[in-house]
XYZ file of C-alpha atoms in Angstrom:
407
model
C 0.000 0.000 0.000
C 0.962 3.615 -0.340
C 2.302 5.609 2.587
C 0.280 8.091 4.636
C 1.719 11.063 2.793
C 0.764 9.871 -0.668
C -2.694 8.915 0.614
C -3.397 12.576 1.298
C -2.920 13.831 -2.242
C -6.636 14.702 -2.498
C -6.366 17.290 0.270
C -5.051 20.619 -1.055
C -1.897 22.026 0.471
C -0.834 18.962 2.412
C 0.854 16.689 -0.101
C 4.477 17.828 0.224
C 4.240 18.546 3.944
C 2.695 15.207 4.758
C 5.078 13.291 2.501
C 8.056 14.738 4.322
C 6.415 14.319 7.709
C 5.391 10.684 7.204
C 8.762 9.708 5.748
C 11.029 11.403 8.258
C 9.031 11.594 11.481
C 7.040 8.402 11.815
C 8.976 7.325 14.932
C 8.259 10.637 16.649
C 4.608 10.316 15.681
C 4.455 6.770 17.078
C 5.947 7.988 20.352
C 3.338 10.731 20.703
C 0.514 8.383 19.786
C 1.613 5.959 22.476
C 1.753 8.756 25.029
C -1.793 9.754 24.053
C -2.928 6.129 24.389
C -3.818 6.287 28.083
C -4.961 2.652 28.311
C -2.017 1.263 26.363
C -4.207 -0.941 24.166
C -3.044 0.380 20.796
C -6.494 1.839 20.060
C -7.816 5.382 19.794
C -10.571 7.408 18.192
C -10.139 9.286 14.947
C -10.428 12.609 16.801
C -7.673 11.763 19.291
C -5.462 10.517 16.456
C -5.939 13.753 14.513
C -5.330 15.896 17.586
C -2.133 13.992 18.394
C -0.778 14.246 14.871
C -1.477 17.984 14.908
C 0.783 18.416 17.949
C 3.832 17.169 16.058
C 3.064 17.944 12.446
C 0.564 19.298 9.912
C -3.166 19.245 10.518
C -5.434 17.206 8.315
C -9.140 16.442 8.476
C -11.163 13.360 9.341
C -12.115 12.717 5.718
C -8.454 12.451 4.768
C -7.842 10.040 7.665
C -10.794 7.881 6.612
C -9.308 7.594 3.129
C -6.012 6.451 4.635
C -7.736 3.897 6.863
C -9.790 2.562 3.957
C -6.769 2.257 1.729
C -4.840 0.332 4.382
C -7.946 -1.728 5.176
C -7.905 -0.709 8.848
C -11.197 -1.608 10.520
C -12.865 0.927 12.799
C -15.846 0.815 15.124
C -19.033 2.876 14.556
C -17.705 5.509 16.988
C -14.405 5.813 15.119
C -12.069 3.651 17.230
C -9.275 1.925 15.299
C -5.851 0.352 15.810
C -3.348 3.137 15.292
C -0.534 0.603 15.910
C -1.620 -1.405 12.865
C -1.855 1.733 10.760
C 1.552 3.049 11.811
C 3.118 -0.379 11.349
C 1.914 -0.420 7.761
C 3.089 3.142 7.184
C 6.524 2.488 8.705
C 7.146 -0.965 7.297
C 5.047 -0.770 4.164
C 6.114 -0.222 0.594
C 7.080 3.443 1.004
C 10.795 3.567 0.130
C 11.213 6.786 2.132
C 10.388 5.130 5.456
C 12.866 2.238 5.461
C 15.424 4.531 7.116
C 13.600 4.369 10.479
C 15.773 2.679 13.066
C 14.124 -0.425 14.542
C 16.220 -0.326 17.666
C 15.021 3.196 18.413
C 11.435 2.109 17.879
C 11.894 -0.589 20.511
C 13.383 1.898 22.990
C 10.573 4.353 22.321
C 8.016 1.646 22.881
C 9.492 1.139 26.336
C 9.622 4.874 26.897
C 6.002 5.494 25.972
C 4.205 2.397 27.240
C 3.552 0.835 30.608
C 6.486 -1.160 31.965
C 6.587 -3.937 34.456
C 8.683 -2.800 37.419
C 11.248 -5.495 36.734
C 11.944 -3.872 33.348
C 12.857 -0.431 34.685
C 16.571 -1.058 35.444
C 17.172 -2.619 32.022
C 15.290 0.242 30.398
C 17.456 2.852 32.114
C 20.613 1.058 31.034
C 19.354 0.948 27.452
C 18.510 4.639 27.492
C 21.848 5.519 29.062
C 23.658 3.557 26.374
C 22.109 5.778 23.702
C 23.514 9.009 25.172
C 26.287 10.336 22.923
C 28.263 13.564 23.076
C 28.891 16.242 20.460
C 28.901 16.217 17.501
C 26.554 13.250 17.714
C 23.857 15.305 19.421
C 23.141 17.489 16.415
C 22.996 14.539 14.061
C 20.786 12.519 16.375
C 18.408 15.446 16.728
C 18.040 15.648 12.959
C 17.298 11.936 12.729
C 14.469 12.278 15.232
C 16.158 10.910 18.341
C 18.738 8.278 19.196
C 19.783 5.006 17.628
C 21.858 1.976 18.492
C 25.593 2.437 18.873
C 26.249 -0.002 16.023
C 23.960 1.780 13.576
C 25.323 5.177 14.547
C 28.882 4.027 13.945
C 28.001 2.660 10.517
C 25.993 5.663 9.352
C 28.159 8.442 10.812
C 31.736 7.106 11.119
C 33.372 10.547 11.383
C 31.001 11.713 14.089
C 31.494 8.445 15.919
C 35.251 9.011 16.140
C 34.737 12.223 18.069
C 31.874 10.864 20.180
C 32.208 9.208 23.544
C 32.366 5.414 23.446
C 28.918 4.273 24.500
C 30.200 1.052 26.031
C 32.030 3.012 28.751
C 28.866 4.776 29.816
C 26.887 1.553 29.615
C 29.414 -0.262 31.784
C 29.314 2.496 34.408
C 25.523 2.493 34.262
C 25.328 -1.235 34.925
C 27.654 -0.971 37.920
C 25.676 1.851 39.437
C 22.360 0.168 38.767
C 23.585 -2.924 40.577
C 24.642 -0.733 43.493
C 21.324 1.121 43.455
C 19.472 -2.182 43.427
C 21.348 -3.275 46.515
C 20.580 -0.005 48.296
C 16.954 -0.120 47.128
C 16.739 3.638 47.540
C 13.676 5.308 46.067
C 13.915 9.040 45.433
C 11.180 11.239 46.874
C 8.770 12.697 44.296
C 8.950 16.503 44.342
C 6.434 18.549 42.346
C 7.396 22.147 41.536
C 4.740 24.374 39.962
C 6.436 27.055 37.887
C 5.077 30.347 39.182
C 5.807 32.003 35.841
C 2.459 30.518 34.771
C 0.591 31.885 37.778
C -1.452 35.071 38.144
C 1.296 37.543 39.116
C -1.263 39.973 40.494
C -1.960 37.352 43.181
C 1.459 35.720 43.403
C 1.484 35.035 47.157
C -2.049 33.610 47.033
C -1.194 31.420 44.049
C 1.889 30.011 45.758
C -0.048 29.296 48.952
C -2.740 27.550 46.916
C -0.202 25.314 45.186
C 1.365 24.208 48.471
C -2.062 23.496 49.962
C -2.875 21.368 46.899
C 0.179 19.189 47.516
C 3.076 20.883 45.715
C 6.509 20.575 47.344
C 8.642 23.387 45.905
C 7.861 26.665 44.146
C 9.881 26.975 40.933
C 11.124 30.472 40.140
C 12.232 31.088 36.530
C 14.813 33.893 36.529
C 15.678 35.231 33.047
C 17.982 38.156 32.310
C 17.176 38.915 28.666
C 20.754 37.947 27.658
C 21.287 34.237 28.270
C 17.699 33.796 27.088
C 15.603 36.393 25.220
C 12.939 36.912 27.892
C 13.129 39.066 31.014
C 11.267 37.804 34.087
C 11.766 38.056 37.850
C 14.752 38.726 40.098
C 15.816 38.739 43.728
C 13.319 41.465 44.794
C 10.390 39.208 43.903
C 11.987 36.318 45.801
C 12.426 38.597 48.830
C 8.799 39.701 48.728
C 7.487 36.162 48.309
C 9.694 34.848 51.116
C 7.582 36.857 53.589
C 4.519 34.813 52.626
C 5.793 31.238 52.503
C 8.179 28.881 54.260
C 8.184 26.498 51.310
C 11.256 25.859 49.184
C 11.857 28.654 46.668
C 13.580 26.778 43.858
C 15.449 29.355 41.778
C 16.452 28.464 38.212
C 18.752 31.179 36.879
C 18.787 31.460 33.100
C 21.350 34.271 33.214
C 24.690 35.044 31.599
C 26.610 35.706 34.813
C 25.100 33.655 37.661
C 27.966 34.441 40.066
C 26.826 38.063 40.055
C 23.522 37.158 41.693
C 24.454 34.605 44.369
C 24.641 37.102 47.261
C 21.394 38.815 46.246
C 19.451 35.563 46.081
C 20.885 34.368 49.381
C 19.790 37.592 51.086
C 16.385 37.390 49.385
C 15.732 33.995 50.946
C 16.235 31.569 48.039
C 16.566 27.911 49.012
C 18.146 26.564 45.842
C 20.349 28.225 43.245
C 20.460 26.383 39.921
C 22.705 27.848 37.218
C 23.312 26.797 33.631
C 26.523 24.932 32.907
C 26.679 26.675 29.532
C 26.900 30.093 31.239
C 30.034 29.515 33.332
C 33.677 28.668 32.677
C 34.591 27.468 36.172
C 31.595 25.761 37.807
C 33.610 24.655 40.842
C 34.157 28.269 41.912
C 30.408 28.922 41.920
C 29.790 25.692 43.795
C 32.386 26.691 46.396
C 30.575 29.975 47.031
C 27.148 28.321 47.150
C 28.478 25.807 49.675
C 29.917 28.614 51.793
C 26.607 30.495 51.832
C 24.539 27.388 52.496
C 22.554 27.532 49.245
C 21.552 24.199 47.717
C 23.301 24.008 44.370
C 21.882 22.820 41.088
C 23.228 22.742 37.540
C 20.961 22.960 34.491
C 21.658 21.609 31.001
C 20.113 22.811 27.756
C 18.698 20.078 25.479
C 21.771 20.026 23.219
C 24.386 19.948 25.986
C 25.989 16.476 26.372
C 24.990 14.873 29.646
C 28.480 13.790 30.670
C 29.508 17.466 30.858
C 27.806 17.617 34.267
C 29.183 14.326 35.633
C 32.315 15.865 37.261
C 30.116 18.069 39.468
C 27.228 15.750 40.328
C 28.599 14.624 43.706
C 28.546 18.265 44.839
C 25.003 18.984 43.693
C 21.630 19.018 45.370
C 20.000 18.427 41.972
C 20.584 18.401 38.224
C 18.055 20.056 35.930
C 17.542 18.586 32.459
C 15.744 21.040 30.202
C 13.170 19.260 28.055
C 12.579 22.371 25.934
C 14.863 25.241 24.946
C 15.008 27.668 27.903
C 13.399 31.068 27.517
C 10.717 30.174 24.983
C 7.109 29.309 25.723
C 4.728 27.000 23.894
C 7.266 24.318 22.987
C 6.540 20.615 22.823
C 8.208 18.185 25.209
C 11.506 16.908 23.755
C 11.293 13.180 24.463
C 14.776 12.628 23.025
C 16.278 14.282 26.131
C 15.162 11.334 28.281
C 18.398 9.347 27.742
C 20.149 12.140 29.653
C 17.895 11.575 32.637
C 18.446 7.828 32.436
C 22.219 8.260 32.213
C 22.351 10.450 35.332
C 20.030 8.171 37.296
C 22.176 5.175 36.383
C 25.440 6.850 37.368
C 24.166 8.804 40.401
C 21.243 6.814 41.856
C 20.861 9.069 44.902
C 20.802 12.434 43.101
C 17.677 14.569 42.623
C 16.983 14.848 38.880
C 14.718 17.685 37.794
C 12.977 18.050 34.425
C 11.509 21.286 33.105
C 9.632 22.072 29.905
C 6.449 20.651 28.404
C 5.947 18.312 31.365
C 2.244 17.530 31.626
C 0.028 14.574 32.439
C 0.682 12.952 29.047
C 4.496 13.289 29.313
C 5.084 12.675 33.030
C 5.395 8.900 32.641
C 8.276 9.293 30.193
C 10.099 11.444 32.766
C 9.367 9.059 35.636
C 10.448 5.983 33.705
C 13.754 7.588 32.782
C 14.420 8.366 36.450
C 13.351 11.967 37.114
C 11.928 12.666 40.558
C 11.730 16.495 40.652
C 9.029 17.692 38.273
C 8.599 21.283 37.088
C 5.325 22.135 35.368
C 3.825 25.529 34.597
C 0.725 25.552 32.435
C 0.466 21.802 32.991
C -0.582 22.602 36.578
C -1.720 26.236 36.707
C -3.647 25.895 33.460
C -5.811 23.023 34.670
C -9.246 23.234 36.302
C -8.151 20.827 39.052
C -4.422 21.423 39.600
C -4.472 19.326 42.773
C -5.414 16.262 40.736
C -2.525 16.950 38.353
C -0.063 17.284 41.224
C -1.258 13.976 42.691
C -1.062 12.213 39.313
C 2.509 13.425 38.828
C 3.522 12.285 42.308
C 1.926 8.899 41.729
C 3.810 8.485 38.455
C 7.177 9.297 40.026
C 6.482 7.066 43.015
C 5.496 4.117 40.836
C 8.766 4.110 38.917
C 11.088 5.212 41.708
C 9.846 2.306 43.815
C 10.953 -0.168 41.164
């Protein structure tokens, strides 16, 4: 049969877009479909399918989808329920020559990432994810291919990049050792939910923060942007100082600034509990960590999506937490970058007792991916503040982290 893209030729304006999308992004689409499949049965309605596809690619209408389903002879119920797994399997492994480039190993990893796992599978999953974490220049190439792939396939397809990439086997070996140690210790990390107050009503900031804590939140995440390191300008130490008068809860300060050392004293005096700076913004992280230790501030280091995970390894034993950005910092409205999850898995494998924070696009349909990879500190803005029942969201996120941390 023909591929999804060529099946949409009758719909004006979508042919080229959908051809490129179906050929190059089917693995990403499968991952999002599995995340949207709450029951994990491989079934969904036409409306949910269309909505999910629209989050990662072009929009197309129900009539176009029906034509695709008919052509691939995919049965559907009277209320529009069909097997999206069967459809995507035909699209990915069908007769479309453009789609044969999809990496089967990655598809298997993504299936683990986006479906329910038995607890006994979690350690093996984290090792597998850790083994896929490569350093520059592999990161840029992997991003273009839609994610990660097996070490063997990467070496064959990109031999020059492989030469200047870290040997995956070393990381995998370290991960296995640490997972064995973690298994012996049987230490489960505490779930910590951090509503990002940047999404709150700033006219009622103290009230909003109090409400979040009463609903079960643990920390209050403060996004500090200077307009230089990232384009946006947000809050600073004066806001932290004012808010400190109204809450005893942890004020978790994430500084997206060009010169974090400049602000340490101000944030300490303002009453900040944590001080998380970006590794990309400093040349000598140890000096900042020394000062944070001296002042009694809990130190964190944040990594942008493209920063190799092993860049933070030398400092992890000194940290209160590591923050893995799952979107580009400083920009709103971005989709969750699932391909950053190997970073989380790599850190959890190597440092089983470290708090791992994720920030960006984390909502109820992406929390399981974070929990499975090993994150226990969850930042969510609109995913909590934008919901009618934020307390239910907070509980669901805690339950997800607890379920996988206990494994």
